[in-house]
GROMACS .gro file of C-alpha atoms in nm:
model
  226
    1MET     CA    1   4.390  -9.678   4.908
    2ARG     CA    2   4.702  -9.518   5.050
    3THR     CA    3   4.765  -9.593   5.416
    4GLY     CA    4   5.092  -9.411   5.477
    5LYS     CA    5   5.152  -9.042   5.531
    6GLY     CA    6   4.998  -8.797   5.290
    7THR     CA    7   4.691  -8.601   5.203
    8THR     CA    8   4.463  -8.901   5.162
    9SER     CA    9   4.540  -9.049   5.504
   10ARG     CA   10   4.492  -8.714   5.675
   11GLU     CA   11   4.160  -8.657   5.505
   12LEU     CA   12   4.032  -9.007   5.573
   13SER     CA   13   4.135  -8.972   5.938
   14ALA     CA   14   3.937  -8.652   5.957
   15VAL     CA   15   3.636  -8.826   5.806
   16ASN     CA   16   3.673  -9.100   6.066
   17ALA     CA   17   3.655  -8.840   6.342
   18HIS     CA   18   3.364  -8.633   6.214
   19ARG     CA   19   3.085  -8.541   6.450
   20TYR     CA   20   2.855  -8.825   6.345
   21ALA     CA   21   3.107  -9.099   6.418
   22LEU     CA   22   2.984  -9.204   6.761
   23ALA     CA   23   2.619  -9.237   6.658
   24ALA     CA   24   2.711  -9.425   6.342
   25MET     CA   25   2.937  -9.671   6.518
   26LEU     CA   26   2.676  -9.735   6.787
   27ALA     CA   27   2.428  -9.815   6.511
   28TRP     CA   28   2.680 -10.057   6.361
   29VAL     CA   29   2.733 -10.233   6.694
   30GLY     CA   30   2.358 -10.264   6.738
   31MET     CA   31   2.314 -10.420   6.397
   32ALA     CA   32   2.602 -10.659   6.453
   33ALA     CA   33   2.425 -10.795   6.759
   34VAL     CA   34   2.126 -10.909   6.551
   35ASP     CA   35   2.123 -11.280   6.471
   36ALA     CA   36   2.068 -11.253   6.098
   37HIS     CA   37   2.112 -11.630   6.066
   38ALA     CA   38   1.750 -11.634   6.184
   39GLN     CA   39   1.645 -11.337   5.968
   40ALA     CA   40   1.295 -11.419   5.847
   41LEU     CA   41   1.223 -11.384   5.477
   42PRO     CA   42   0.892 -11.406   5.295
   43ALA     CA   43   0.842 -11.702   5.064
   44PRO     CA   44   0.967 -11.637   4.709
   45LYS     CA   45   0.715 -11.511   4.457
   46GLU     CA   46   0.646 -11.707   4.143
   47PHE     CA   47   0.834 -11.475   3.908
   48TYR     CA   48   1.093 -11.195   3.927
   49PHE     CA   49   1.083 -11.005   3.600
   50ASP     CA   50   1.142 -10.648   3.724
   51GLN     CA   51   1.460 -10.468   3.631
   52ASP     CA   52   1.621 -10.259   3.904
   53ARG     CA   53   1.907 -10.082   3.730
   54SER     CA   54   1.898  -9.776   3.953
   55SER     CA   55   1.977  -9.992   4.257
   56THR     CA   56   2.214 -10.253   4.118
   57ARG     CA   57   2.510 -10.034   4.033
   58PRO     CA   58   2.795  -9.883   4.230
   59VAL     CA   59   2.732  -9.546   4.390
   60ALA     CA   60   2.921  -9.290   4.182
   61ALA     CA   61   2.885  -8.936   4.313
   62ILE     CA   62   3.220  -8.825   4.172
   63ALA     CA   63   3.384  -8.942   3.850
   64ALA     CA   64   3.757  -8.983   3.905
   65THR     CA   65   4.007  -9.258   3.983
   66GLY     CA   66   4.271  -9.352   4.237
   67GLU     CA   67   4.399  -9.103   4.489
   68THR     CA   68   4.227  -8.815   4.313
   69LEU     CA   69   3.890  -8.980   4.367
   70VAL     CA   70   3.956  -9.055   4.734
   71ASP     CA   71   4.081  -8.702   4.800
   72ARG     CA   72   3.776  -8.543   4.638
   73LEU     CA   73   3.531  -8.772   4.816
   74ALA     CA   74   3.697  -8.715   5.154
   75SER     CA   75   3.689  -8.338   5.104
   76THR     CA   76   3.324  -8.353   5.002
   77VAL     CA   77   3.204  -8.550   5.304
   78GLN     CA   78   3.405  -8.329   5.541
   79ARG     CA   79   3.252  -8.018   5.390
   80ASP     CA   80   2.893  -8.140   5.348
   81PRO     CA   81   2.727  -8.371   5.605
   82ASN     CA   82   2.440  -8.422   5.358
   83ALA     CA   83   2.663  -8.561   5.081
   84VAL     CA   84   2.502  -8.904   5.109
   85GLU     CA   85   2.618  -9.050   4.779
   86ALA     CA   86   2.976  -8.927   4.819
   87ARG     CA   87   2.980  -9.082   5.166
   88ALA     CA   88   2.853  -9.416   5.031
   89GLN     CA   89   3.105  -9.412   4.747
   90LEU     CA   90   3.387  -9.349   4.993
   91ALA     CA   91   3.250  -9.626   5.217
   92ALA     CA   92   3.278  -9.879   4.935
   93ILE     CA   93   3.636  -9.773   4.865
   94ALA     CA   94   3.725  -9.798   5.234
   95MET     CA   95   3.582 -10.149   5.269
   96ALA     CA   96   3.746 -10.269   4.949
   97GLY     CA   97   4.075 -10.137   5.085
   98GLY     CA   98   4.042 -10.328   5.413
   99ARG     CA   99   3.931 -10.031   5.625
  100ARG     CA  100   3.607 -10.191   5.735
  101ALA     CA  101   3.547  -9.981   6.047
  102LEU     CA  102   3.566  -9.662   5.843
  103GLY     CA  103   3.352  -9.812   5.568
  104GLU     CA  104   3.088  -9.922   5.819
  105GLU     CA  105   3.080  -9.578   5.975
  106LEU     CA  106   3.040  -9.405   5.641
  107TYR     CA  107   2.766  -9.640   5.525
  108GLN     CA  108   2.574  -9.609   5.851
  109THR     CA  109   2.597  -9.231   5.848
  110ALA     CA  110   2.478  -9.221   5.486
  111LEU     CA  111   2.180  -9.446   5.562
  112HIS     CA  112   2.080  -9.243   5.868
  113ALA     CA  113   2.106  -8.906   5.694
  114PRO     CA  114   1.778  -8.711   5.666
  115ASN     CA  115   1.815  -8.693   5.287
  116ALA     CA  116   1.901  -9.061   5.231
  117GLY     CA  117   1.559  -9.142   5.084
  118ALA     CA  118   1.623  -9.136   4.710
  119PRO     CA  119   1.954  -9.329   4.700
  120ARG     CA  120   1.881  -9.552   5.003
  121ARG     CA  121   1.795  -9.865   4.805
  122GLN     CA  122   2.112  -9.836   4.598
  123ILE     CA  123   2.323  -9.779   4.910
  124GLU     CA  124   2.171 -10.079   5.089
  125TRP     CA  125   2.230 -10.302   4.786
  126ASN     CA  126   2.597 -10.199   4.772
  127TYR     CA  127   2.639 -10.222   5.149
  128GLY     CA  128   2.510 -10.579   5.138
  129TRP     CA  129   2.770 -10.679   4.881
  130ASP     CA  130   3.050 -10.514   5.076
  131LEU     CA  131   2.942 -10.698   5.392
  132LEU     CA  132   2.927 -11.030   5.208
  133ARG     CA  133   3.275 -10.975   5.067
  134ALA     CA  134   3.400 -10.878   5.413
  135GLY     CA  135   3.295 -11.223   5.533
  136ASP     CA  136   2.968 -11.120   5.699
  137PRO     CA  137   2.685 -11.292   5.507
  138ALA     CA  138   2.447 -11.260   5.803
  139ARG     CA  139   2.451 -10.882   5.792
  140ALA     CA  140   2.453 -10.884   5.412
  141LEU     CA  141   2.122 -11.070   5.433
  142ALA     CA  142   1.996 -10.812   5.683
  143GLN     CA  143   2.062 -10.538   5.427
  144TRP     CA  144   1.907 -10.721   5.132
  145SER     CA  145   1.605 -10.847   5.324
  146GLY     CA  146   1.493 -10.486   5.358
  147LEU     CA  147   1.469 -10.467   4.979
  148VAL     CA  148   1.248 -10.773   4.934
  149ASN     CA  149   0.915 -10.588   4.953
  150GLY     CA  150   1.028 -10.258   4.807
  151ARG     CA  151   0.993 -10.106   4.462
  152PRO     CA  152   1.026 -10.264   4.216
  153ALA     CA  153   0.825 -10.542   4.376
  154ALA     CA  154   0.995 -10.836   4.203
  155PRO     CA  155   1.352 -10.737   4.105
  156ASP     CA  156   1.534 -10.990   3.888
  157TRP     CA  157   1.855 -10.971   4.093
  158LEU     CA  158   1.688 -11.091   4.412
  159PRO     CA  159   1.653 -11.472   4.359
  160PRO     CA  160   2.017 -11.549   4.271
  161THR     CA  161   2.152 -11.304   4.529
  162LEU     CA  162   1.943 -11.443   4.814
  163ALA     CA  163   2.021 -11.798   4.699
  164LEU     CA  164   2.392 -11.714   4.734
  165VAL     CA  165   2.375 -11.558   5.079
  166LEU     CA  166   2.132 -11.814   5.223
  167TRP     CA  167   2.352 -12.101   5.107
  168ARG     CA  168   2.650 -11.941   5.281
  169LEU     CA  169   2.442 -11.914   5.597
  170ASP     CA  170   2.367 -12.287   5.570
  171ARG     CA  171   2.000 -12.213   5.506
  172LYS     CA  172   2.017 -12.445   5.209
  173ASP     CA  173   1.651 -12.535   5.166
  174GLU     CA  174   1.563 -12.166   5.144
  175ALA     CA  175   1.851 -12.104   4.904
  176VAL     CA  176   1.719 -12.370   4.668
  177LYS     CA  177   1.368 -12.221   4.681
  178TRP     CA  178   1.504 -11.880   4.584
  179TYR     CA  179   1.711 -12.030   4.305
  180ALA     CA  180   1.397 -12.207   4.181
  181ALA     CA  181   1.232 -11.864   4.153
  182ALA     CA  182   1.510 -11.757   3.916
  183VAL     CA  183   1.457 -12.072   3.709
  184ARG     CA  184   1.080 -12.019   3.693
  185THR     CA  185   1.135 -11.665   3.573
  186TRP     CA  186   1.397 -11.739   3.309
  187PRO     CA  187   1.430 -12.118   3.265
  188ASP     CA  188   1.650 -12.083   2.958
  189GLN     CA  189   1.899 -11.870   3.155
  190TRP     CA  190   1.905 -12.024   3.504
  191GLY     CA  191   1.830 -12.388   3.423
  192ALA     CA  192   2.075 -12.675   3.392
  193GLY     CA  193   2.292 -12.503   3.131
  194ALA     CA  194   2.323 -12.168   3.312
  195ASP     CA  195   2.629 -11.966   3.214
  196PHE     CA  196   2.703 -11.783   3.538
  197ALA     CA  197   3.004 -11.600   3.397
  198ARG     CA  198   2.776 -11.437   3.139
  199LEU     CA  199   2.478 -11.387   3.368
  200LEU     CA  200   2.677 -11.257   3.666
  201PRO     CA  201   2.986 -11.079   3.529
  202ALA     CA  202   3.025 -10.859   3.840
  203TRP     CA  203   3.026 -11.157   4.077
  204ARG     CA  204   3.353 -11.304   4.197
  205ASP     CA  205   3.459 -11.656   4.107
  206ASP     CA  206   3.388 -11.787   4.458
  207GLU     CA  207   3.039 -11.634   4.451
  208ARG     CA  208   2.957 -11.799   4.120
  209ALA     CA  209   3.097 -12.126   4.256
  210THR     CA  210   2.864 -12.102   4.555
  211LEU     CA  211   2.566 -12.042   4.328
  212ALA     CA  212   2.671 -12.344   4.122
  213GLU     CA  213   2.638 -12.552   4.439
  214VAL     CA  214   2.285 -12.418   4.483
  215GLN     CA  215   2.208 -12.507   4.123
  216VAL     CA  216   2.326 -12.865   4.177
  217ALA     CA  217   2.098 -12.894   4.480
  218TRP     CA  218   1.808 -12.751   4.280
  219GLN     CA  219   1.866 -13.002   4.000
  220ALA     CA  220   1.876 -13.288   4.249
  221LYS     CA  221   1.542 -13.193   4.406
  222PRO     CA  222   1.353 -12.906   4.240
  223PRO     CA  223   1.104 -12.761   4.490
  224ALA     CA  224   0.739 -12.767   4.394
  225TRP     CA  225   0.546 -12.447   4.333
  226PRO     CA  226   0.364 -12.311   4.520
   0.00000   0.00000   0.00000
């Protein structure tokens, strides 16, 4: 993302100053004050067979690349306050480019929009990953915990993802229990010989390494069910 002078910087600055900025940033500050280290989660279910493809993919309102994509997204969100998916797509780009404050604002505005209903689950899933990769696992868990009892009821992505974030929050017993749910569901995939590079191609190396630590702990002391 370009940060010097030019069309992109001007447009992103305008987005940053739009009329929803104050409310969105206040919502962000309020969420940041929550101690998500203590975020309560329900106990894992026995199995997680449900696919959730509509949620577990990047938000892609506009198909383009590079500066062209950023310019078009910025123009769209300036022109249309109800462009929820364009706003979320721009948020992900902003956070990946190190502009976390702007990314947070855009995500919060998208989630609080009156028409956020249909894409909300997808936006929350993506927001959680961007928070985790920004070094904020507590708030990543806060995003994902809201998806635990949604639809589908038992998404297959949930056990390994919660195992990862809980381990990073030093909630290791819970992490192992969630990993055990993945193993119960697909023992041939998540058991001792799990190939994380194949199973989790979109994860980063450090994320797969963290999950490998959870797997070692699970192997050492598999939790009983129920």
